[in-house]
Tab-separated table of C-alpha atoms in Angstrom:
chain	number	residue	atom	x	y	z
A	271	MET	CA	20.308	4.491	14.786
A	272	ALA	CA	22.599	4.049	17.427
A	273	THR	CA	22.699	0.547	18.936
A	274	PHE	CA	23.447	-0.492	22.702
A	275	PHE	CA	27.000	-0.431	21.902
A	276	GLY	CA	27.047	3.036	20.290
A	277	GLU	CA	27.510	1.810	16.757
A	278	VAL	CA	25.480	3.549	14.087
A	279	VAL	CA	23.586	1.131	11.865
A	280	VAL	CA	20.872	1.452	9.169
A	281	ALA	CA	17.550	0.863	10.901
A	282	PRO	CA	15.007	-1.081	8.683
A	283	SER	CA	11.963	1.026	8.150
A	284	ARG	CA	8.490	-0.177	8.825
A	285	ALA	CA	7.250	1.869	5.998
A	286	GLY	CA	9.373	-0.604	3.662
A	287	VAL	CA	11.294	2.429	2.328
A	288	ASP	CA	14.443	1.299	0.642
A	289	ASP	CA	16.462	4.269	-0.475
A	290	GLU	CA	19.880	3.037	-1.936
A	291	GLU	CA	18.010	1.009	-4.429
A	292	GLU	CA	16.071	3.776	-5.960
A	293	ALA	CA	18.703	6.543	-5.710
A	294	ARG	CA	21.044	4.635	-8.276
A	295	GLU	CA	20.919	5.076	-11.794
A	296	GLU	CA	20.179	2.079	-13.982
A	297	THR	CA	23.033	0.960	-16.300
A	298	PRO	CA	22.231	-0.948	-19.435
A	299	GLU	CA	23.546	-3.981	-17.635
A	300	ASP	CA	21.222	-3.470	-14.594
A	301	ARG	CA	18.101	-2.996	-17.039
A	302	GLU	CA	19.074	-6.364	-18.988
A	303	ILE	CA	19.399	-8.176	-15.443
A	304	ARG	CA	16.084	-6.784	-14.445
A	305	ARG	CA	14.518	-7.720	-17.557
A	306	GLU	CA	15.632	-11.343	-17.284
A	307	LEU	CA	14.446	-11.423	-13.891
A	308	GLU	CA	11.127	-10.066	-14.810
A	309	LYS	CA	10.672	-12.837	-17.604
A	310	LYS	CA	11.620	-15.491	-15.149
A	311	ARG	CA	9.028	-14.112	-12.908
A	312	GLU	CA	6.126	-14.136	-15.262
A	313	ILE	CA	3.065	-16.108	-14.866
A	314	ASP	CA	1.653	-18.591	-17.585
A	315	ILE	CA	-1.638	-19.934	-17.448
A	316	LEU	CA	-1.996	-23.152	-19.415
A	317	TRP	CA	-5.843	-23.671	-20.318
A	318	THR	CA	-6.764	-27.362	-21.165
A	319	LEU	CA	-10.377	-26.977	-22.552
A	320	LYS	CA	-13.081	-29.337	-23.049
A	321	SER	CA	-11.706	-30.580	-26.268
A	322	GLY	CA	-8.716	-31.760	-24.203
A	323	ALA	CA	-6.231	-29.788	-26.501
A	324	SER	CA	-4.240	-27.564	-24.645
A	325	ALA	CA	-5.064	-23.872	-25.527
A	326	GLY	CA	-1.744	-22.252	-24.878
A	327	SER	CA	-1.139	-19.489	-22.718
A	328	SER	CA	-4.389	-17.561	-22.896
A	329	ALA	CA	-7.722	-18.447	-23.929
A	330	ASP	CA	-8.896	-16.720	-27.184
A	331	GLU	CA	-11.994	-15.232	-26.019
A	332	PRO	CA	-13.132	-14.995	-22.423
A	333	PHE	CA	-15.248	-17.775	-21.261
A	334	ALA	CA	-18.633	-17.730	-19.529
A	335	CYS	CA	-18.256	-17.726	-15.619
A	336	SER	CA	-21.047	-17.233	-13.258
A	337	LYS	CA	-19.208	-18.315	-9.939
A	338	PHE	CA	-15.572	-18.109	-9.485
A	339	ILE	CA	-14.186	-19.470	-6.157
A	340	VAL	CA	-10.628	-18.985	-5.353
A	341	ALA	CA	-8.704	-20.730	-2.350
A	342	ILE	CA	-5.576	-19.160	-1.488
A	343	GLY	CA	-3.079	-20.705	0.721
A	344	ARG	CA	-2.567	-24.322	1.882
A	345	ASN	CA	-5.458	-24.498	4.332
A	346	ALA	CA	-8.060	-22.994	2.046
A	347	ALA	CA	-6.682	-25.210	-0.625
A	348	ALA	CA	-6.798	-28.344	1.671
A	349	PHE	CA	-10.440	-27.305	2.654
A	350	LEU	CA	-11.419	-27.555	-1.086
A	351	SER	CA	-9.890	-30.853	-1.555
A	352	SER	CA	-11.200	-32.395	1.482
A	353	PHE	CA	-15.043	-31.039	1.125
A	354	ILE	CA	-15.672	-29.915	-2.259
A	355	LEU	CA	-13.397	-31.437	-4.917
A	356	ASP	CA	-13.617	-35.011	-6.274
A	357	SER	CA	-12.676	-36.288	-9.614
A	358	VAL	CA	-16.370	-37.381	-10.509
A	359	ARG	CA	-17.900	-33.849	-10.484
A	360	TRP	CA	-14.856	-31.725	-11.087
A	361	GLU	CA	-12.357	-31.606	-13.941
A	362	VAL	CA	-8.963	-29.980	-14.054
A	363	VAL	CA	-9.206	-27.026	-16.846
A	364	GLY	CA	-6.132	-25.097	-16.102
A	365	VAL	CA	-2.931	-24.640	-14.453
A	366	VAL	CA	-0.627	-21.722	-13.379
A	367	LYS	CA	3.067	-21.862	-13.835
A	368	LEU	CA	5.153	-19.481	-11.948
A	369	TRP	CA	8.344	-19.062	-10.006
A	370	ASN	CA	9.645	-17.094	-7.194
A	371	GLU	CA	11.866	-17.082	-4.270
A	372	TRP	CA	9.369	-19.156	-2.212
A	373	GLY	CA	8.843	-21.891	-4.641
A	374	ARG	CA	7.864	-22.805	-8.070
A	375	THR	CA	4.825	-24.690	-9.693
A	376	SER	CA	4.983	-26.840	-12.711
A	377	SER	CA	2.525	-27.511	-15.412
A	378	THR	CA	1.693	-30.805	-14.239
A	379	THR	CA	-2.103	-31.095	-13.090
A	380	ASN	CA	-1.350	-34.315	-10.986
A	381	VAL	CA	-0.225	-32.968	-7.763
A	382	LEU	CA	0.129	-34.118	-4.222
A	383	PRO	CA	-1.259	-32.077	-1.465
A	384	THR	CA	2.373	-31.070	-0.181
A	385	ASP	CA	3.140	-29.660	-3.574
A	386	SER	CA	3.102	-26.088	-4.531
A	387	PHE	CA	0.358	-25.717	-7.247
A	388	CYS	CA	-2.253	-23.366	-8.706
A	389	LEU	CA	-4.929	-25.452	-10.584
A	390	PHE	CA	-8.269	-24.412	-12.113
A	391	TYR	CA	-11.324	-26.732	-11.716
A	392	ARG	CA	-14.449	-26.779	-13.612
A	393	LEU	CA	-18.073	-28.106	-12.320
A	394	ILE	CA	-18.818	-30.684	-15.030
A	395	SER	CA	-22.666	-30.438	-14.282
A	396	ASP	CA	-22.381	-26.489	-14.654
A	397	PRO	CA	-19.318	-25.273	-16.619
A	398	THR	CA	-19.841	-21.944	-15.579
A	399	VAL	CA	-18.608	-22.619	-12.028
A	400	LEU	CA	-15.123	-22.325	-11.806
A	401	LEU	CA	-12.690	-23.109	-8.765
A	402	CYS	CA	-9.150	-22.340	-8.085
A	403	GLN	CA	-6.826	-23.773	-5.622
A	404	CYS	CA	-3.747	-21.784	-5.333
A	405	SER	CA	-1.497	-23.397	-2.519
A	406	CYS	CA	1.708	-21.665	-3.813
A	407	TYR	CA	2.938	-18.331	-2.589
A	408	VAL	CA	2.402	-15.643	-5.154
A	409	ALA	CA	4.988	-12.821	-4.694
A	410	GLU	CA	3.971	-9.066	-4.428
A	411	ASP	CA	5.202	-8.334	-7.800
A	412	GLN	CA	3.257	-11.141	-9.469
A	413	GLN	CA	0.121	-10.625	-7.947
A	414	PHE	CA	-1.236	-8.121	-10.279
A	415	GLN	CA	0.031	-10.285	-13.155
A	416	TRP	CA	-2.069	-13.209	-11.912
A	417	LEU	CA	-5.162	-11.230	-11.175
A	418	GLU	CA	-4.930	-9.444	-14.850
A	419	LYS	CA	-4.253	-12.884	-16.397
A	420	VAL	CA	-6.837	-15.012	-14.680
A	421	PHE	CA	-9.543	-12.506	-14.674
A	422	GLY	CA	-8.609	-11.513	-18.130
A	423	CYS	CA	-9.851	-14.874	-19.289
A	424	MET	CA	-13.318	-14.847	-17.872
A	425	GLN	CA	-16.397	-12.706	-18.572
A	426	LYS	CA	-17.074	-10.458	-15.789
A	427	GLU	CA	-20.751	-9.743	-16.192
A	428	GLY	CA	-22.930	-11.587	-13.655
A	429	LEU	CA	-19.823	-13.076	-12.067
A	430	GLN	CA	-19.763	-13.698	-8.271
A	431	VAL	CA	-16.223	-14.291	-6.920
A	432	THR	CA	-15.638	-15.846	-3.369
A	433	VAL	CA	-12.098	-15.845	-1.914
A	434	LEU	CA	-11.154	-18.231	0.824
A	435	SER	CA	-8.024	-17.560	2.798
A	436	THR	CA	-6.556	-17.953	6.120
A	437	CYS	CA	-4.391	-15.656	8.421
A	438	PRO	CA	-2.551	-16.485	11.533
A	439	LEU	CA	-4.767	-15.751	14.643
A	440	ALA	CA	-1.843	-13.715	16.020
A	441	ASP	CA	-2.245	-11.156	13.204
A	442	TYR	CA	-5.813	-10.389	14.329
A	443	LYS	CA	-6.128	-7.261	16.370
A	444	THR	CA	-8.754	-7.041	18.939
A	445	GLN	CA	-9.423	-5.354	22.370
A	446	GLU	CA	-8.939	-8.539	24.250
A	447	SER	CA	-6.047	-10.874	23.871
A	448	THR	CA	-6.109	-13.270	21.106
A	449	LEU	CA	-5.697	-16.105	23.634
A	450	THR	CA	-9.217	-15.926	24.899
A	451	LEU	CA	-10.607	-15.852	21.259
A	452	PRO	CA	-12.493	-19.125	20.231
A	453	SER	CA	-10.282	-20.137	17.329
A	454	PRO	CA	-10.808	-20.818	14.496
A	455	PHE	CA	-13.230	-18.381	13.469
A	456	LEU	CA	-14.423	-16.813	10.154
A	457	LYS	CA	-14.571	-13.091	9.211
A	458	ALA	CA	-15.753	-11.543	5.983
A	459	LEU	CA	-15.232	-8.644	3.529
A	460	LYS	CA	-17.899	-7.898	0.945
A	461	THR	CA	-18.197	-5.398	-1.970
A	462	GLU	CA	-21.442	-3.370	-2.190
A	463	GLU	CA	-22.359	-5.354	-5.264
A	464	PHE	CA	-22.694	-8.467	-2.931
A	465	LYS	CA	-26.454	-8.627	-1.997
A	466	GLU	CA	-26.542	-11.907	-0.299
A	467	GLN	CA	-26.441	-12.936	3.056
A	468	VAL	CA	-22.934	-13.404	4.330
A	469	CYS	CA	-22.580	-16.344	6.768
A	470	CYS	CA	-20.301	-14.737	9.089
A	471	PRO	CA	-19.380	-11.216	10.819
A	472	LEU	CA	-17.724	-8.798	8.974
A	473	LEU	CA	-14.153	-8.159	9.548
A	474	GLU	CA	-13.652	-5.072	11.805
A	475	GLN	CA	-11.162	-2.347	11.752
A	476	PRO	CA	-8.302	-2.146	12.111
A	477	ASN	CA	-7.663	-5.587	10.548
A	478	ILE	CA	-6.949	-5.793	6.917
A	479	VAL	CA	-6.400	-8.409	4.350
A	480	ARG	CA	-3.307	-8.221	2.121
A	481	ASP	CA	-1.345	-9.868	-0.776
A	482	LEU	CA	-3.190	-12.075	-3.228
A	483	PRO	CA	-6.623	-12.336	-1.433
A	484	ALA	CA	-6.749	-8.735	-1.196
A	485	ALA	CA	-5.830	-8.120	-4.903
B	127	LEU	CA	-3.831	17.530	-4.086
B	128	LEU	CA	-2.469	16.573	-0.881
B	129	GLN	CA	-0.752	13.241	-0.584
B	130	PRO	CA	1.520	11.359	1.640
B	131	ALA	CA	4.850	9.739	0.799
B	132	VAL	CA	5.401	6.335	2.167
B	133	SER	CA	8.131	7.171	4.293
B	134	VAL	CA	9.870	6.305	7.796
B	135	GLY	CA	7.410	6.221	10.510
B	136	ASN	CA	4.663	6.379	7.843
B	137	VAL	CA	4.140	9.830	9.355
B	138	GLY	CA	2.749	11.317	6.118
B	139	GLN	CA	0.159	8.597	5.917
B	140	LEU	CA	-0.979	9.228	9.402
B	141	ALA	CA	-1.204	12.769	8.913
B	142	VAL	CA	-3.177	12.521	5.787
B	143	ASP	CA	-5.441	9.992	7.886
B	144	LEU	CA	-6.092	12.831	10.295
B	145	VAL	CA	-6.971	15.279	7.477
B	146	ILE	CA	-9.406	13.026	6.007
B	147	SER	CA	-11.093	11.985	9.232
B	148	THR	CA	-11.253	15.534	10.534
B	149	LEU	CA	-12.717	17.014	7.486
B	150	GLY	CA	-15.095	14.364	6.907
B	151	MET	CA	-14.093	13.812	3.331
B	152	THR	CA	-15.980	11.721	0.824
B	153	LYS	CA	-14.317	8.961	-1.344
B	154	ALA	CA	-14.040	10.187	-4.906
B	155	GLY	CA	-12.402	7.036	-6.445
B	156	TYR	CA	-9.202	4.878	-6.164
B	157	PHE	CA	-6.195	4.102	-8.146
B	158	TYR	CA	-5.877	0.740	-9.702
B	159	THR	CA	-2.255	0.154	-9.639
B	160	ASP	CA	0.284	-2.647	-9.783
B	161	CYS	CA	3.000	-0.476	-7.825
B	162	LEU	CA	1.560	-1.022	-4.425
B	163	VAL	CA	1.167	-4.222	-2.256
B	164	PRO	CA	-2.453	-5.047	-2.416
B	165	MET	CA	-4.599	-4.635	0.685
B	166	VAL	CA	-8.282	-4.176	1.564
B	167	GLY	CA	-10.360	-3.791	4.670
B	168	ASN	CA	-13.531	-2.128	5.902
B	169	ASN	CA	-13.983	1.545	6.172
B	170	PRO	CA	-11.000	2.992	8.278
B	171	TYR	CA	-12.970	6.269	9.047
B	172	ALA	CA	-16.250	4.560	10.220
B	173	THR	CA	-17.851	6.466	12.822
B	174	ALA	CA	-21.057	4.182	13.387
B	175	GLU	CA	-22.113	0.731	12.209
B	176	GLU	CA	-23.915	2.088	9.209
B	177	ASN	CA	-20.921	3.568	7.610
B	178	SER	CA	-18.340	0.701	8.669
B	179	MET	CA	-19.016	-1.443	5.700
B	180	GLU	CA	-17.493	0.178	2.978
B	181	LEU	CA	-14.441	-1.669	1.516
B	182	SER	CA	-11.053	0.350	1.359
B	183	ILE	CA	-8.071	-0.319	-0.569
B	184	ASN	CA	-4.348	0.717	-0.865
B	185	ALA	CA	-4.744	3.939	-2.881
B	186	GLU	CA	-7.789	5.994	-2.458
B	187	VAL	CA	-8.804	9.749	-3.493
B	188	TYR	CA	-10.982	11.707	-1.266
B	189	SER	CA	-12.369	15.197	-1.828
B	190	LEU	CA	-13.782	18.301	-0.057
B	191	PRO	CA	-15.116	20.629	-2.879
B	192	SER	CA	-15.618	23.387	-0.329
B	193	LYS	CA	-12.018	23.709	0.003
B	194	LYS	CA	-11.156	22.747	-3.441
B	195	LEU	CA	-8.963	19.753	-1.841
B	196	VAL	CA	-8.386	16.467	-3.084
B	197	VAL	CA	-6.493	14.033	-0.873
B	198	LEU	CA	-4.842	10.786	-2.165
B	199	GLN	CA	-4.011	8.195	0.573
B	200	ILE	CA	-1.497	5.623	0.357
B	201	ARG	CA	-2.054	2.391	2.525
B	202	SER	CA	0.675	0.069	1.671
B	203	PRO	CA	4.461	-0.300	0.832
B	204	PHE	CA	5.674	0.223	-2.780
B	205	ILE	CA	6.391	-3.098	-4.654
B	206	LYS	CA	10.314	-3.273	-5.599
B	207	ASN	CA	11.147	-1.257	-8.809
B	208	LYS	CA	7.816	0.580	-9.032
B	209	TYR	CA	8.770	3.757	-7.515
B	210	ARG	CA	9.419	5.237	-10.870
B	211	PRO	CA	6.190	4.201	-12.768
B	212	PHE	CA	3.984	5.227	-10.015
B	213	CYS	CA	5.641	8.705	-10.028
B	214	GLN	CA	5.258	9.056	-13.467
B	215	THR	CA	1.513	7.821	-13.614
B	216	LEU	CA	0.885	10.083	-10.516
B	217	LEU	CA	2.344	13.190	-12.110
B	218	SER	CA	0.743	12.659	-15.446
B	219	TRP	CA	-2.667	12.492	-13.641
B	220	VAL	CA	-1.798	15.568	-11.788
B	221	LYS	CA	-1.243	17.505	-15.026
B	222	SER	CA	-4.318	15.802	-16.945
B	223	SER	CA	-6.468	16.763	-14.128
B	224	LYS	CA	-5.250	20.420	-14.056
B	225	CYS	CA	-4.250	20.200	-10.495
B	226	ALA	CA	-3.143	23.508	-9.292
B	227	ARG	CA	-0.727	22.424	-6.782
B	228	VAL	CA	0.460	19.291	-4.946
B	229	VAL	CA	1.319	19.108	-1.337
B	230	LEU	CA	3.417	16.099	-0.289
B	231	LEU	CA	3.726	15.108	3.520
B	232	SER	CA	6.734	13.000	4.137
B	233	SER	CA	9.383	12.185	6.898
B	234	SER	CA	13.128	11.617	6.922
B	235	HIS	CA	15.530	9.523	9.185
B	236	ALA	CA	16.183	11.469	12.505
B	237	TYR	CA	19.429	9.827	12.826
B	238	GLN	CA	20.874	11.111	9.744
B	239	ARG	CA	20.909	14.856	10.749
B	240	ASP	CA	23.753	16.919	11.017
B	241	ASP	CA	24.767	18.885	14.206
B	242	GLU	CA	22.950	21.775	13.233
B	243	GLN	CA	19.835	19.995	12.309
B	244	LEU	CA	19.754	18.367	15.598
B	245	LEU	CA	18.917	21.826	17.083
B	246	GLY	CA	15.686	23.652	16.612
B	247	THR	CA	12.675	22.474	14.627
B	248	PRO	CA	12.560	19.063	13.054
B	249	LEU	CA	10.125	20.354	10.512
B	250	ARG	CA	11.188	21.425	6.906
B	251	TYR	CA	9.756	22.628	3.557
B	252	LEU	CA	10.758	22.241	-0.043
B	253	LEU	CA	9.207	24.209	-2.789
B	254	THR	CA	9.367	23.680	-6.602
B	255	PRO	CA	10.550	26.750	-8.410
B	256	ASP	CA	7.194	27.351	-9.932
B	257	LEU	CA	5.441	27.272	-6.312
B	258	GLU	CA	8.668	29.289	-4.892
B	259	LYS	CA	7.336	32.118	-6.995
B	260	ALA	CA	3.848	31.892	-5.740
B	261	VAL	CA	4.165	31.081	-1.991
B	262	GLY	CA	7.791	31.800	-1.136
B	263	GLY	CA	7.095	34.969	0.738
B	264	ILE	CA	4.429	33.043	3.072
B	265	MET	CA	7.098	30.560	3.991
B	266	GLN	CA	9.230	33.399	5.161
B	267	GLU	CA	6.455	34.935	7.098
B	268	LEU	CA	5.717	31.520	8.895
B	269	ASN	CA	9.444	31.476	9.672
B	270	TRP	CA	9.814	27.957	8.133
B	271	LYS	CA	12.939	26.184	7.642
B	272	GLU	CA	13.857	25.170	3.934
B	273	MET	CA	15.302	21.543	3.892
B	274	GLU	CA	19.347	21.729	3.625
B	275	LYS	CA	21.037	20.217	0.762
B	276	VAL	CA	24.080	18.118	1.684
B	277	ALA	CA	27.182	17.481	0.028
B	278	ALA	CA	27.213	15.144	-2.924
B	279	TYR	CA	30.743	13.624	-2.126
B	280	PRO	CA	30.945	14.352	1.728
B	281	GLY	CA	34.569	14.828	2.995
B	282	MET	CA	35.871	14.946	-0.639
B	283	ASN	CA	34.193	17.863	-2.192
B	284	ASP	CA	31.943	20.070	-0.192
B	285	THR	CA	31.142	22.446	-2.832
B	286	GLU	CA	28.518	20.192	-4.927
B	287	LYS	CA	25.151	20.095	-3.119
B	288	ILE	CA	22.464	17.772	-3.707
B	289	LEU	CA	19.062	17.038	-2.087
B	290	HIS	CA	19.048	14.166	0.253
B	291	ILE	CA	16.011	12.762	1.946
B	292	PRO	CA	17.051	9.433	3.585
B	293	GLY	CA	13.765	7.282	4.520
B	294	GLY	CA	11.801	9.506	2.266
B	295	GLY	CA	10.624	6.921	-0.236
B	296	ILE	CA	9.317	8.452	-3.310
B	297	THR	CA	9.723	12.134	-2.086
B	298	LYS	CA	12.854	13.018	-3.775
B	299	LEU	CA	11.892	11.506	-7.048
B	300	LEU	CA	8.559	13.110	-7.116
B	301	PHE	CA	10.074	16.431	-6.134
B	302	THR	CA	12.859	16.279	-8.713
B	303	GLU	CA	10.379	15.106	-11.325
B	304	SER	CA	7.942	17.951	-10.524
B	305	CYS	CA	10.717	20.464	-10.664
B	306	SER	CA	11.435	19.264	-14.221
B	307	LYS	CA	7.814	19.327	-15.324
B	308	GLY	CA	6.977	22.775	-14.132
B	309	ILE	CA	4.483	21.431	-11.286
B	310	GLN	CA	3.903	23.600	-8.320
B	311	MET	CA	4.826	21.005	-5.289
B	312	ALA	CA	5.488	21.829	-1.892
B	313	VAL	CA	7.078	19.089	0.302
B	314	LEU	CA	6.479	19.155	4.179
B	315	LEU	CA	8.455	16.746	6.072
B	316	LYS	CA	9.636	15.967	9.772
B	317	PHE	CA	12.660	14.331	11.107
B	318	CYS	CA	11.602	11.270	13.171
B	319	SER	CA	12.403	7.679	13.885
B	320	GLU	CA	10.419	4.402	13.701
B	321	GLY	CA	8.100	3.983	16.883
B	322	ASP	CA	4.863	5.493	17.993
B	323	ASN	CA	4.615	8.093	15.350
B	324	ILE	CA	1.282	9.515	16.066
B	325	PRO	CA	2.830	12.651	18.011
B	326	ASP	CA	5.033	13.072	14.621
B	327	ALA	CA	2.050	12.931	12.740
B	328	PHE	CA	0.074	15.531	14.788
B	329	ALA	CA	3.311	17.767	14.367
B	330	LEU	CA	3.246	17.413	10.616
B	331	VAL	CA	-0.539	18.049	10.228
B	332	ASN	CA	-0.103	21.184	12.593
B	333	TYR	CA	2.791	22.445	10.524
B	334	LEU	CA	0.546	21.848	7.359
B	335	ASN	CA	-2.261	23.673	9.086
B	336	GLU	CA	-0.115	26.878	9.747
B	337	TRP	CA	0.015	27.329	5.851
B	338	LEU	CA	-3.332	25.752	4.567
B	339	GLN	CA	-5.433	26.568	7.518
B	340	LEU	CA	-7.824	23.728	6.981
B	341	VAL	CA	-8.971	23.631	10.493
B	342	GLN	CA	-9.524	26.447	12.880
B	343	SER	CA	-6.411	26.596	14.970
B	344	GLU	CA	-7.268	27.047	18.481
B	345	VAL	CA	-3.641	27.382	19.441
B	346	SER	CA	-2.435	31.025	20.153
B	347	ALA	CA	0.457	30.589	22.385
B	348	VAL	CA	3.842	29.914	20.852
B	349	GLY	CA	4.994	27.207	23.358
B	350	SER	CA	1.871	24.971	22.841
B	351	THR	CA	1.746	21.583	24.264
B	352	VAL	CA	0.975	18.546	22.368
B	353	LEU	CA	-2.628	18.210	24.002
B	354	ASP	CA	-3.577	21.641	22.672
B	355	ALA	CA	-2.174	21.005	19.229
B	356	SER	CA	-4.022	17.527	18.860
B	357	SER	CA	-7.441	18.666	20.003
B	358	GLN	CA	-8.717	19.863	16.773
B	359	TRP	CA	-8.011	16.792	14.828
B	360	LYS	CA	-10.202	13.745	14.808
B	361	ILE	CA	-8.520	10.360	15.235
B	362	PRO	CA	-9.811	7.801	12.785
B	363	SER	CA	-11.350	4.620	14.282
B	364	SER	CA	-8.899	2.413	12.441
B	365	TRP	CA	-5.924	3.850	14.729
B	366	ARG	CA	-7.158	1.507	17.567
B	367	LEU	CA	-4.815	-1.307	18.310
B	368	LEU	CA	-1.900	0.010	16.332
B	369	PHE	CA	0.402	-1.926	18.297
B	370	GLY	CA	-1.387	-5.086	18.648
B	371	SER	CA	-4.316	-6.932	20.557
B	372	GLY	CA	-4.829	-6.580	24.251
B	373	LEU	CA	-2.628	-8.643	26.648
B	374	PRO	CA	-3.636	-11.924	27.917
B	375	PRO	CA	-4.707	-11.627	31.736
B	376	ALA	CA	-2.590	-14.698	32.555
B	377	LEU	CA	0.455	-12.862	31.835
B	378	PHE	CA	0.182	-10.767	35.179
């Protein structure tokens, strides 16, 4: 691409195409570095089960779960903290430890609202109801891992999953200007299997959801 | 199997959208993969309220049995370091499902063209040796231009030539892997830049149509205008608002 001054620069592609990286052959050193980086970016889930003992990085068998509510992002996590969670009816049962360029979470369950964390709670009166507050950013390459590790621990039959998330209003595409929209507003996406009534309109095309909520 | 490469201007993907939308293809399945950024939305090819509620994700397969056509659509960028695993998985699926041939729609940075490439058609093709035997003749008849190779070490040694597709994403990798695995693959690409790539998508899909005749071509004259060329393809409803929402009236 030629700039205003006539110099030729490499233009970043909207398609996310990154030629030079892929063209290079990997040397053993590169492979080693990549492996180390992958290890550092691995996600660990630490479950603290009923008995109070830490179960290590994965539960031995999937536990029964009827409802799983996941809040992704600070706003959604704050919503759960303000309206749903309390120390009387909910207990912490797990924490996710991860690291990426945007932040890290620790294995402590005693967190401040301003921390980056990813915690799992269980309703004491009905232990099959699980809740996850994920205020940290899960990077692109970690999203699939998060998904597999979290859902790998739970029984998937008869499971109802609800994902709560927020998106900037400016990203919403609509015929009129976004300035005229009454904000905030709710939109939903649901799978065919979800037969209950949805409490708000469905998200119209061409709007999409990406990253962890999409995963 | 028809599929796009995630490449400059997303031209391949736009062209595939046109094919799926025009032929009214039905969804056959999807790829559950960790190689692409996750995304989800409602049906991008919805034509009415009733069919607008089907969820759609980042890698889905559509089929049209009457034309023995299967189309893979990719809707998000590749995750770093995942090009190779994806290509390997894809090609092993191509082999195991006994797919006869693969057509890859792609694009390449227009600004990387040399003086000769700046003149004439911006459309190019590539065939793996196995497909060259079968359809090489057709390409000659259609008067298509094969993608030129470039010097491996420009300025130093002009005799060694390699294939170079800047901005083509997985195109080169898929093509070279297919050559070595004996897969019949054709690559159709257009030189373009980022911007409003809808005209590029129409050019590419018409190029494809010259060969595969997926839709009846209404164009008979050689110097056809874009309007004539685009009338036979149906634009999907999800192409609305490609460049953002409406403008606030207060701006004026």
